[in-house]
CSV table of C-alpha atoms in Angstrom, one decimal:
chain,number,residue,atom,x,y,z
P,1,MET,CA,-82.0,-72.3,-87.3
P,2,VAL,CA,-79.3,-74.5,-85.6
P,3,VAL,CA,-77.7,-71.2,-84.3
P,4,ASN,CA,-81.0,-70.3,-82.7
P,5,LEU,CA,-81.5,-73.8,-81.2
P,6,LEU,CA,-78.7,-73.5,-78.7
P,7,PRO,CA,-79.9,-70.3,-76.9
P,8,LEU,CA,-83.4,-71.6,-77.0
P,9,VAL,CA,-82.5,-74.9,-75.3
P,10,LEU,CA,-80.2,-73.1,-72.8
P,11,GLY,CA,-82.9,-70.6,-72.0
P,12,LEU,CA,-85.6,-73.2,-71.5
P,13,THR,CA,-83.3,-75.2,-69.3
P,14,ALA,CA,-82.6,-72.1,-67.2
P,15,VAL,CA,-86.3,-71.4,-66.7
P,16,THR,CA,-87.0,-75.0,-65.8
P,17,VAL,CA,-84.1,-75.2,-63.3
P,18,GLY,CA,-85.4,-71.9,-61.9
P,19,ALA,CA,-88.9,-73.4,-61.4
P,20,PHE,CA,-87.2,-76.2,-59.5
P,21,PHE,CA,-85.4,-73.7,-57.2
P,22,ASP,CA,-88.7,-72.0,-56.6
P,23,VAL,CA,-90.3,-75.2,-55.4
P,24,VAL,CA,-87.3,-76.0,-53.2
P,25,SER,CA,-87.5,-72.5,-51.7
P,26,ALA,CA,-91.2,-72.8,-51.0
P,27,ILE,CA,-90.7,-76.2,-49.3
P,28,GLY,CA,-87.8,-74.6,-47.3
P,29,ILE,CA,-90.0,-71.7,-46.0
P,30,LEU,CA,-92.6,-74.2,-44.7
P,31,LYS,CA,-90.2,-76.8,-43.3
P,32,LEU,CA,-87.0,-75.1,-41.9
P,33,PRO,CA,-86.9,-74.6,-38.2
P,34,ASN,CA,-85.9,-70.9,-37.5
P,35,PHE,CA,-85.7,-67.4,-39.0
P,36,PHE,CA,-82.2,-67.6,-40.2
P,37,THR,CA,-82.6,-70.8,-42.1
P,38,ARG,CA,-85.8,-69.5,-43.6
P,39,VAL,CA,-84.0,-66.4,-44.8
P,40,HIS,CA,-81.6,-68.7,-46.5
P,41,SER,CA,-84.4,-70.5,-48.3
P,42,VAL,CA,-85.9,-67.1,-49.4
P,43,THR,CA,-82.6,-66.2,-51.1
P,44,ILE,CA,-82.6,-69.5,-52.8
P,45,GLY,CA,-85.9,-68.5,-54.3
P,46,ALA,CA,-84.6,-65.0,-55.2
P,47,ILE,CA,-81.3,-66.0,-56.9
P,48,GLY,CA,-82.1,-69.5,-58.3
P,49,GLY,CA,-85.8,-68.8,-58.9
P,50,SER,CA,-85.6,-65.2,-60.3
P,51,VAL,CA,-82.1,-64.4,-61.6
P,52,LEU,CA,-81.7,-67.7,-63.5
P,53,PRO,CA,-85.1,-67.6,-65.2
P,54,LEU,CA,-84.6,-64.0,-66.2
P,55,ILE,CA,-81.3,-64.9,-67.9
P,56,GLY,CA,-83.3,-67.8,-69.4
P,57,VAL,CA,-85.9,-65.4,-70.7
P,58,ALA,CA,-83.1,-63.3,-72.2
P,59,LEU,CA,-81.6,-66.3,-74.0
P,60,ILE,CA,-85.1,-67.4,-75.3
P,61,SER,CA,-85.8,-64.0,-76.7
P,62,ILE,CA,-82.5,-63.9,-78.5
P,63,ALA,CA,-83.6,-67.1,-80.2
P,64,LEU,CA,-87.1,-66.0,-81.2
P,65,GLU,CA,-86.4,-64.1,-84.4
P,66,ASP,CA,-90.2,-63.6,-85.1
P,67,LEU,CA,-90.2,-60.9,-82.4
P,68,GLY,CA,-88.1,-58.6,-84.6
P,69,PRO,CA,-85.5,-56.1,-83.3
P,70,GLN,CA,-87.8,-55.4,-80.4
P,71,ARG,CA,-86.5,-58.6,-78.8
P,72,PHE,CA,-83.2,-57.0,-77.9
P,73,TYR,CA,-85.1,-54.6,-75.5
P,74,LEU,CA,-86.5,-57.7,-73.8
P,75,VAL,CA,-82.9,-59.1,-73.6
P,76,GLY,CA,-81.6,-55.9,-72.1
P,77,THR,CA,-84.4,-55.5,-69.6
P,78,SER,CA,-84.1,-59.1,-68.4
P,79,ILE,CA,-80.3,-58.9,-68.0
P,80,VAL,CA,-80.5,-55.6,-66.1
P,81,GLY,CA,-83.3,-56.9,-63.9
P,82,ALA,CA,-81.3,-60.1,-63.2
P,83,ILE,CA,-78.2,-58.1,-62.2
P,84,PHE,CA,-80.3,-55.8,-59.9
P,85,ILE,CA,-81.9,-58.8,-58.1
P,86,LEU,CA,-78.4,-60.5,-57.9
P,87,ILE,CA,-77.1,-57.4,-56.1
P,88,LEU,CA,-80.1,-56.5,-54.0
P,89,ALA,CA,-81.6,-59.8,-52.8
P,90,PRO,CA,-78.5,-61.0,-50.8
P,91,THR,CA,-78.1,-57.5,-49.3
P,92,GLY,CA,-81.7,-57.4,-48.1
P,93,ALA,CA,-81.4,-60.9,-46.6
P,94,HIS,CA,-78.1,-59.9,-45.0
P,95,SER,CA,-79.6,-56.8,-43.4
P,96,LEU,CA,-82.6,-58.7,-42.2
P,97,ALA,CA,-80.5,-61.5,-40.7
P,98,ARG,CA,-78.0,-59.1,-39.1
P,99,ALA,CA,-80.7,-57.0,-37.6
P,100,ALA,CA,-82.5,-60.0,-36.2
P,101,TYR,CA,-79.3,-61.4,-34.8
P,102,THR,CA,-77.9,-58.3,-33.1
P,103,MET,CA,-81.3,-57.2,-31.7
P,104,CYS,CA,-82.0,-60.8,-30.5
P,105,GLN,CA,-85.4,-60.7,-32.2
P,106,ALA,CA,-85.3,-64.3,-33.5
P,107,PRO,CA,-84.6,-67.6,-31.6
P,108,ARG,CA,-81.4,-69.4,-32.6
P,109,LYS,CA,-82.5,-72.7,-31.3
P,110,PRO,CA,-81.0,-75.5,-33.4
P,111,LEU,CA,-77.6,-73.6,-33.3
P,112,ILE,CA,-74.7,-75.7,-32.2
P,113,TYR,CA,-71.7,-73.3,-32.2
P,114,ASP,CA,-72.0,-69.5,-32.4
P,115,ALA,CA,-68.7,-67.9,-33.7
P,116,LEU,CA,-70.2,-64.4,-33.9
P,117,GLU,CA,-71.2,-64.4,-30.3
P,118,ASN,CA,-67.5,-64.5,-29.2
P,119,MET,CA,-66.4,-61.9,-31.8
P,120,LYS,CA,-68.8,-59.2,-31.0
P,121,GLU,CA,-69.5,-57.6,-27.7
P,122,GLY,CA,-73.1,-57.5,-26.6
P,123,ALA,CA,-74.2,-60.0,-29.2
P,124,SER,CA,-75.2,-62.6,-26.7
P,125,CYS,CA,-78.8,-62.4,-25.6
P,126,ARG,CA,-79.9,-64.0,-22.4
T,1,MET,CA,-102.8,-77.7,-39.3
T,2,ASN,CA,-105.2,-76.2,-36.7
T,3,ARG,CA,-108.6,-74.6,-37.1
T,4,LYS,CA,-107.2,-71.1,-37.6
T,5,ASP,CA,-105.2,-72.2,-40.7
T,6,ILE,CA,-108.3,-73.9,-42.2
T,7,ALA,CA,-110.5,-70.9,-41.7
T,8,LEU,CA,-107.8,-68.6,-43.3
T,9,ALA,CA,-107.4,-70.9,-46.3
T,10,LEU,CA,-111.2,-71.1,-46.7
T,11,SER,CA,-111.8,-67.4,-46.5
T,12,LEU,CA,-109.0,-66.6,-48.9
T,13,SER,CA,-110.3,-69.0,-51.5
T,14,LEU,CA,-113.9,-67.7,-51.0
T,15,LEU,CA,-112.5,-64.2,-51.6
T,16,VAL,CA,-110.8,-65.2,-54.8
T,17,LEU,CA,-114.0,-67.0,-55.9
T,18,ALA,CA,-116.2,-64.0,-55.2
T,19,LEU,CA,-113.8,-61.6,-57.0
T,20,SER,CA,-113.6,-63.8,-60.1
T,21,LEU,CA,-117.4,-64.3,-60.1
T,22,THR,CA,-118.0,-60.6,-59.8
T,23,ILE,CA,-115.6,-59.9,-62.7
T,24,SER,CA,-116.9,-62.7,-65.0
T,25,LEU,CA,-120.5,-61.7,-64.5
T,26,GLU,CA,-119.6,-58.1,-65.6
T,27,GLY,CA,-120.5,-56.8,-62.2
T,28,LEU,CA,-118.2,-53.9,-62.9
T,29,GLY,CA,-119.9,-53.1,-66.1
T,30,PRO,CA,-118.1,-53.0,-69.5
T,31,ILE,CA,-114.6,-51.9,-68.5
T,32,VAL,CA,-113.4,-50.9,-72.0
T,33,PRO,CA,-116.0,-48.9,-73.9
T,34,ARG,CA,-116.6,-50.1,-77.5
T,35,GLU,CA,-116.5,-46.7,-79.0
T,36,LEU,CA,-114.2,-43.7,-78.3
T,37,ARG,CA,-116.2,-40.7,-77.0
T,38,PRO,CA,-115.6,-37.4,-78.9
T,39,LEU,CA,-113.3,-36.0,-76.2
T,40,GLY,CA,-111.1,-39.1,-76.1
T,41,ALA,CA,-111.0,-39.2,-79.9
T,42,SER,CA,-109.8,-35.6,-80.1
T,43,PHE,CA,-107.1,-36.3,-77.5
T,44,VAL,CA,-105.9,-39.3,-79.4
T,45,GLN,CA,-105.9,-37.5,-82.7
T,46,ASN,CA,-104.3,-34.3,-81.6
T,47,SER,CA,-101.7,-35.0,-78.9
T,48,TYR,CA,-99.1,-35.9,-81.5
T,49,ASN,CA,-100.2,-34.6,-84.8
T,50,PRO,CA,-97.6,-32.4,-86.7
T,51,TRP,CA,-100.1,-31.9,-89.5
T,52,ASN,CA,-102.6,-30.1,-87.2
T,53,ALA,CA,-100.2,-27.6,-85.8
T,54,SER,CA,-102.8,-25.5,-84.0
T,55,LEU,CA,-104.1,-28.2,-81.7
T,56,THR,CA,-101.2,-30.6,-81.2
T,57,SER,CA,-98.8,-30.6,-78.2
T,58,LEU,CA,-96.2,-32.8,-80.0
T,59,SER,CA,-96.2,-35.2,-77.1
T,60,LEU,CA,-96.3,-38.9,-77.9
T,61,ASN,CA,-97.7,-39.7,-74.4
T,62,VAL,CA,-101.3,-38.6,-74.4
T,63,VAL,CA,-101.6,-38.6,-70.6
T,64,THR,CA,-98.7,-36.2,-70.3
T,65,ALA,CA,-100.1,-34.0,-73.1
T,66,ILE,CA,-103.4,-33.7,-71.1
T,67,VAL,CA,-101.6,-33.2,-67.7
T,68,TRP,CA,-99.2,-30.5,-68.7
T,69,ASP,CA,-100.7,-29.0,-71.8
T,70,TYR,CA,-104.5,-29.3,-72.2
T,71,ARG,CA,-105.2,-29.0,-68.5
T,72,GLY,CA,-101.8,-27.5,-67.4
T,73,LEU,CA,-103.4,-25.0,-65.0
T,74,ASP,CA,-104.8,-27.9,-62.9
T,75,THR,CA,-101.4,-29.6,-62.7
T,76,LEU,CA,-99.9,-26.3,-61.6
T,77,TYR,CA,-102.3,-26.2,-58.7
T,78,GLU,CA,-101.5,-29.8,-57.8
T,79,THR,CA,-97.8,-28.8,-57.6
T,80,LEU,CA,-98.8,-25.9,-55.4
T,81,VAL,CA,-100.7,-28.3,-53.1
T,82,LEU,CA,-97.6,-30.5,-52.7
T,83,PHE,CA,-95.6,-27.4,-52.0
T,84,ALA,CA,-98.0,-26.1,-49.3
T,85,SER,CA,-98.2,-29.5,-47.6
T,86,ILE,CA,-94.4,-29.8,-47.3
T,87,ALA,CA,-94.3,-26.2,-46.0
T,88,ALA,CA,-96.9,-27.3,-43.4
T,89,THR,CA,-94.4,-30.0,-42.1
T,90,LEU,CA,-91.9,-27.2,-41.7
T,91,VAL,CA,-94.4,-25.0,-39.8
T,92,VAL,CA,-95.2,-27.9,-37.4
T,93,LEU,CA,-91.5,-28.6,-36.6
T,94,ARG,CA,-90.3,-25.0,-36.8
T,95,GLY,CA,-87.3,-24.1,-34.6
T,96,TYR,CA,-85.5,-27.4,-35.2
T,97,SER,CA,-81.7,-27.4,-35.5
T,98,GLU,CA,-79.4,-29.6,-37.6
T,99,LEU,CA,-76.7,-31.0,-35.4
T,100,SER,CA,-73.7,-33.0,-36.5
T,101,GLY,CA,-71.5,-35.0,-34.3
T,102,LEU,CA,-74.2,-37.1,-32.7
T,103,GLY,CA,-72.5,-40.2,-34.1
T,104,ILE,CA,-72.7,-42.0,-37.4
T,105,LYS,CA,-73.4,-45.7,-37.2
T,106,GLY,CA,-75.4,-46.8,-40.2
T,107,LEU,CA,-75.9,-50.4,-41.3
T,108,SER,CA,-73.2,-52.9,-42.1
T,109,ASP,CA,-70.4,-52.5,-44.7
T,110,VAL,CA,-72.2,-54.8,-47.1
T,111,SER,CA,-75.4,-52.7,-47.1
T,112,LYS,CA,-73.3,-49.5,-47.5
T,113,SER,CA,-71.3,-50.6,-50.5
T,114,VAL,CA,-74.4,-51.9,-52.2
T,115,THR,CA,-76.2,-48.6,-51.5
T,116,VAL,CA,-73.3,-46.7,-53.1
T,117,VAL,CA,-73.8,-48.7,-56.3
T,118,ILE,CA,-77.6,-48.6,-56.3
T,119,ALA,CA,-78.5,-45.1,-55.2
T,120,PRO,CA,-77.0,-43.3,-58.3
T,121,LEU,CA,-78.8,-45.8,-60.6
T,122,ILE,CA,-82.1,-45.1,-58.9
T,123,VAL,CA,-81.6,-41.3,-59.4
T,124,VAL,CA,-80.7,-41.8,-63.0
T,125,TYR,CA,-83.8,-44.0,-63.5
T,126,GLY,CA,-85.9,-41.3,-61.9
T,127,ILE,CA,-84.4,-38.5,-64.1
T,128,ALA,CA,-85.0,-40.7,-67.2
T,129,THR,CA,-88.6,-41.3,-66.2
T,130,ALA,CA,-89.1,-37.6,-65.7
T,131,ILE,CA,-87.5,-36.2,-68.9
T,132,HIS,CA,-88.9,-39.0,-71.1
T,133,GLY,CA,-92.4,-38.2,-69.7
T,134,HIS,CA,-93.6,-37.0,-73.1
T,135,LEU,CA,-92.3,-40.2,-74.9
T,136,THR,CA,-92.9,-43.1,-72.5
T,137,PRO,CA,-95.3,-43.6,-69.5
T,138,GLY,CA,-94.0,-41.4,-66.6
T,139,GLY,CA,-93.5,-37.8,-65.9
T,140,GLY,CA,-92.0,-35.3,-63.4
T,141,PHE,CA,-94.0,-36.5,-60.4
T,142,GLN,CA,-93.3,-40.2,-61.0
T,143,GLY,CA,-89.6,-39.6,-61.7
T,144,GLY,CA,-89.3,-37.5,-58.6
T,145,THR,CA,-90.9,-40.1,-56.3
T,146,ILE,CA,-88.6,-42.8,-57.8
T,147,ALA,CA,-85.5,-40.6,-57.1
T,148,VAL,CA,-86.6,-40.0,-53.5
T,149,VAL,CA,-86.2,-43.7,-52.9
T,150,ALA,CA,-82.4,-43.2,-53.2
T,151,ALA,CA,-82.4,-40.4,-50.7
T,152,THR,CA,-84.5,-42.5,-48.2
T,153,LEU,CA,-82.2,-45.4,-48.7
T,154,ILE,CA,-79.1,-43.3,-48.0
T,155,ILE,CA,-80.8,-41.9,-44.8
T,156,ALA,CA,-81.6,-45.4,-43.7
T,157,VAL,CA,-78.3,-47.0,-44.5
T,158,PHE,CA,-75.8,-44.2,-43.9
T,159,SER,CA,-77.8,-42.1,-41.3
T,160,LEU,CA,-78.9,-38.5,-41.6
T,161,GLU,CA,-75.5,-37.2,-40.7
T,162,TYR,CA,-73.9,-38.5,-43.9
T,163,LEU,CA,-76.3,-36.3,-45.8
T,164,TYR,CA,-75.3,-33.2,-43.7
T,165,ARG,CA,-71.6,-33.9,-44.4
T,166,ARG,CA,-72.4,-34.2,-48.2
T,167,GLY,CA,-73.9,-30.7,-48.0
T,168,VAL,CA,-77.6,-31.8,-48.2
T,169,SER,CA,-79.3,-29.6,-45.6
T,170,THR,CA,-83.0,-29.0,-45.3
T,171,SER,CA,-82.6,-25.3,-46.0
T,172,ARG,CA,-80.8,-26.0,-49.3
T,173,LEU,CA,-83.6,-28.4,-50.3
T,174,MET,CA,-86.2,-25.8,-49.5
T,175,LEU,CA,-84.3,-23.3,-51.7
T,176,LEU,CA,-84.2,-25.9,-54.5
T,177,ARG,CA,-87.9,-26.4,-54.2
T,178,ILE,CA,-88.7,-22.7,-54.4
T,179,LEU,CA,-86.4,-22.3,-57.4
T,180,GLY,CA,-88.2,-25.2,-59.1
T,181,LEU,CA,-91.6,-23.7,-58.5
T,182,LEU,CA,-90.3,-20.3,-59.7
T,183,ALA,CA,-89.0,-22.0,-62.9
T,184,ILE,CA,-92.4,-23.6,-63.6
T,185,ILE,CA,-94.2,-20.3,-63.2
T,186,LEU,CA,-91.6,-18.5,-65.4
T,187,THR,CA,-92.0,-21.2,-68.1
T,188,SER,CA,-95.7,-20.8,-68.1
T,189,LEU,CA,-95.4,-17.0,-68.4
T,190,SER,CA,-92.5,-17.0,-70.9
T,191,LEU,CA,-94.3,-16.9,-74.2
T,192,ALA,CA,-96.8,-14.3,-73.0
T,193,SER,CA,-94.0,-12.1,-71.7
T,194,ILE,CA,-92.1,-12.5,-75.0
T,195,GLY,CA,-95.2,-11.7,-77.0
T,196,MET,CA,-96.4,-8.7,-75.0
T,197,PRO,CA,-93.5,-6.2,-75.8
T,198,SER,CA,-93.4,-7.0,-79.5
T,199,ASN,CA,-97.2,-6.9,-79.7
T,200,VAL,CA,-97.6,-10.5,-80.8
T,201,ASN,CA,-100.6,-12.4,-79.5
T,202,ALA,CA,-99.6,-15.1,-77.0
T,203,TYR,CA,-101.2,-17.0,-74.0
T,204,ILE,CA,-100.2,-18.0,-70.5
T,205,LEU,CA,-99.3,-21.7,-70.4
T,206,GLN,CA,-99.0,-21.8,-74.2
T,207,ASN,CA,-97.0,-24.7,-75.7
T,208,MET,CA,-97.3,-24.9,-79.5
T,209,ALA,CA,-98.3,-22.2,-81.9
T,210,LYS,CA,-102.0,-21.6,-82.2
T,211,ASP,CA,-104.1,-20.2,-85.0
T,212,ASP,CA,-103.9,-16.6,-83.8
T,213,SER,CA,-100.5,-16.8,-82.1
T,214,ALA,CA,-97.2,-17.6,-84.0
T,215,LEU,CA,-95.0,-18.1,-80.9
T,216,SER,CA,-94.1,-21.6,-80.0
T,217,MET,CA,-91.9,-23.6,-77.6
T,218,PRO,CA,-89.2,-25.7,-79.3
T,219,GLY,CA,-91.0,-28.8,-80.6
T,220,VAL,CA,-88.2,-31.0,-81.7
T,221,LEU,CA,-84.6,-31.4,-80.5
T,222,PHE,CA,-82.5,-32.7,-83.5
T,223,ASP,CA,-84.8,-35.7,-84.4
T,224,THR,CA,-86.4,-36.3,-81.0
T,225,PRO,CA,-89.8,-34.8,-80.2
T,226,LEU,CA,-89.3,-32.4,-77.3
T,227,ALA,CA,-92.9,-31.4,-76.8
T,228,GLY,CA,-91.8,-27.9,-75.9
T,229,SER,CA,-92.9,-26.8,-72.5
T,230,ILE,CA,-93.9,-30.3,-71.4
T,231,PHE,CA,-90.3,-31.3,-71.3
T,232,LEU,CA,-89.4,-28.3,-69.2
T,233,TYR,CA,-92.4,-28.7,-66.8
T,234,ASN,CA,-91.5,-32.4,-66.3
T,235,LEU,CA,-87.9,-31.4,-65.5
T,236,PHE,CA,-88.8,-28.7,-63.0
T,237,GLU,CA,-91.6,-30.9,-61.4
T,238,PHE,CA,-88.9,-33.6,-60.9
T,239,ILE,CA,-86.8,-31.0,-59.0
T,240,ILE,CA,-89.7,-29.9,-56.9
T,241,VAL,CA,-90.9,-33.4,-56.0
T,242,PHE,CA,-87.4,-34.8,-55.4
T,243,SER,CA,-86.3,-31.9,-53.1
T,244,GLY,CA,-89.7,-31.7,-51.4
T,245,LEU,CA,-90.1,-35.3,-50.5
T,246,THR,CA,-86.4,-35.6,-49.5
T,247,PHE,CA,-87.1,-32.6,-47.2
T,248,ALA,CA,-90.1,-34.4,-45.7
T,249,ALA,CA,-88.1,-37.6,-45.2
T,250,MET,CA,-85.3,-35.7,-43.5
T,251,MET,CA,-87.8,-33.9,-41.2
T,252,LEU,CA,-89.3,-37.3,-40.2
T,253,VAL,CA,-86.0,-38.8,-39.0
T,254,LEU,CA,-84.7,-35.8,-37.1
T,255,ARG,CA,-83.0,-36.9,-33.9
T,256,GLU,CA,-84.4,-36.0,-30.5
T,257,SER,CA,-81.6,-33.6,-29.5
T,258,GLU,CA,-82.2,-31.7,-32.8
T,259,LEU,CA,-85.9,-31.2,-31.9
T,260,GLU,CA,-85.2,-29.8,-28.4
T,261,SER,CA,-85.0,-26.3,-29.6
T,262,ILE,CA,-88.6,-26.5,-30.8
T,263,LYS,CA,-89.8,-25.7,-27.3
T,264,GLU,CA,-88.0,-22.3,-27.3
T,265,ALA,CA,-89.4,-21.4,-30.7
T,266,ALA,CA,-92.9,-22.3,-29.4
T,267,GLU,CA,-92.5,-20.1,-26.3
T,268,VAL,CA,-91.7,-17.1,-28.5
T,269,TYR,CA,-95.1,-17.4,-30.0
T,270,GLU,CA,-97.0,-17.9,-26.8
């Protein structure tokens, strides 16, 4: 029983922290000023709010012995899903932000210093 | 918050309220019937039933058993419809040419390296969905459409020219499609063509042995149910759908200079 308590507590903590990240990300989407910062807040929701709770679900299902051997399928699916989101969500956000930056489709208004603009030709939009 | 936001919020909440009221008042009628009808009961009892060898299809997934065994002819025609519609794309764009050397650009290095990792995984998942169609939900069509996502991703991230360099051309995909369809037709005729010379009774699209026909597709591989022809049909259907939809995706992203020769082809017909 004590052996099961550790993954259970860790898993529940992960799910709770994930819920916190989700709330933070939702507030960020509503409050942040421009597209690039909002993409940042979406990825907070994807990594903190999906990957972490999925790992939490895997830990919880290790602890719940009542589920029988079927629970290891749940563990595997959760971990694989977490890894996929971990790889794919930042890539999607990167592609979105890069496309919006190079095609000048989003205003960069609160920007103070733009290092990319000097590195790449044609990246400045007037 | 302006007037538009308030109207949007109100209409959304009214929509949710209306939907939940409709469902809770059983406006859709009883969704799950209380009793199984005789047809449904016979499907449930016979789709995997080794003790009733003349009616079973040895498929644990009842839907796949119906789709590829009990009404196999219907699914064969569905496959032909897909085949014909992709051929129609080819007819509309006939005379196009595949040019390389128009310049590869693609997306950034991050997207490319992630696609290299993800695309094989998507294809493997599609194949697994297809060849486990008789064990788990899924089947050839579903697996094929999953695998096409990988091809579309590669076209979007690496550009069309990368596919040409890897040897994936539209004519090869067309050949693969035709071979897949041929394999499905040969599978459906196989037991009948084995039975005819040796004067044993057998049927077209037959899967397991029937009362008046002893011939049967392999039902079990080691200790896994194979469901005989259903496994083969799912595999070939995967090939047809994967190559056909990849073909369609490639046709839709042809570059402008590749389409210029269409005019000449059209003039020949005028």
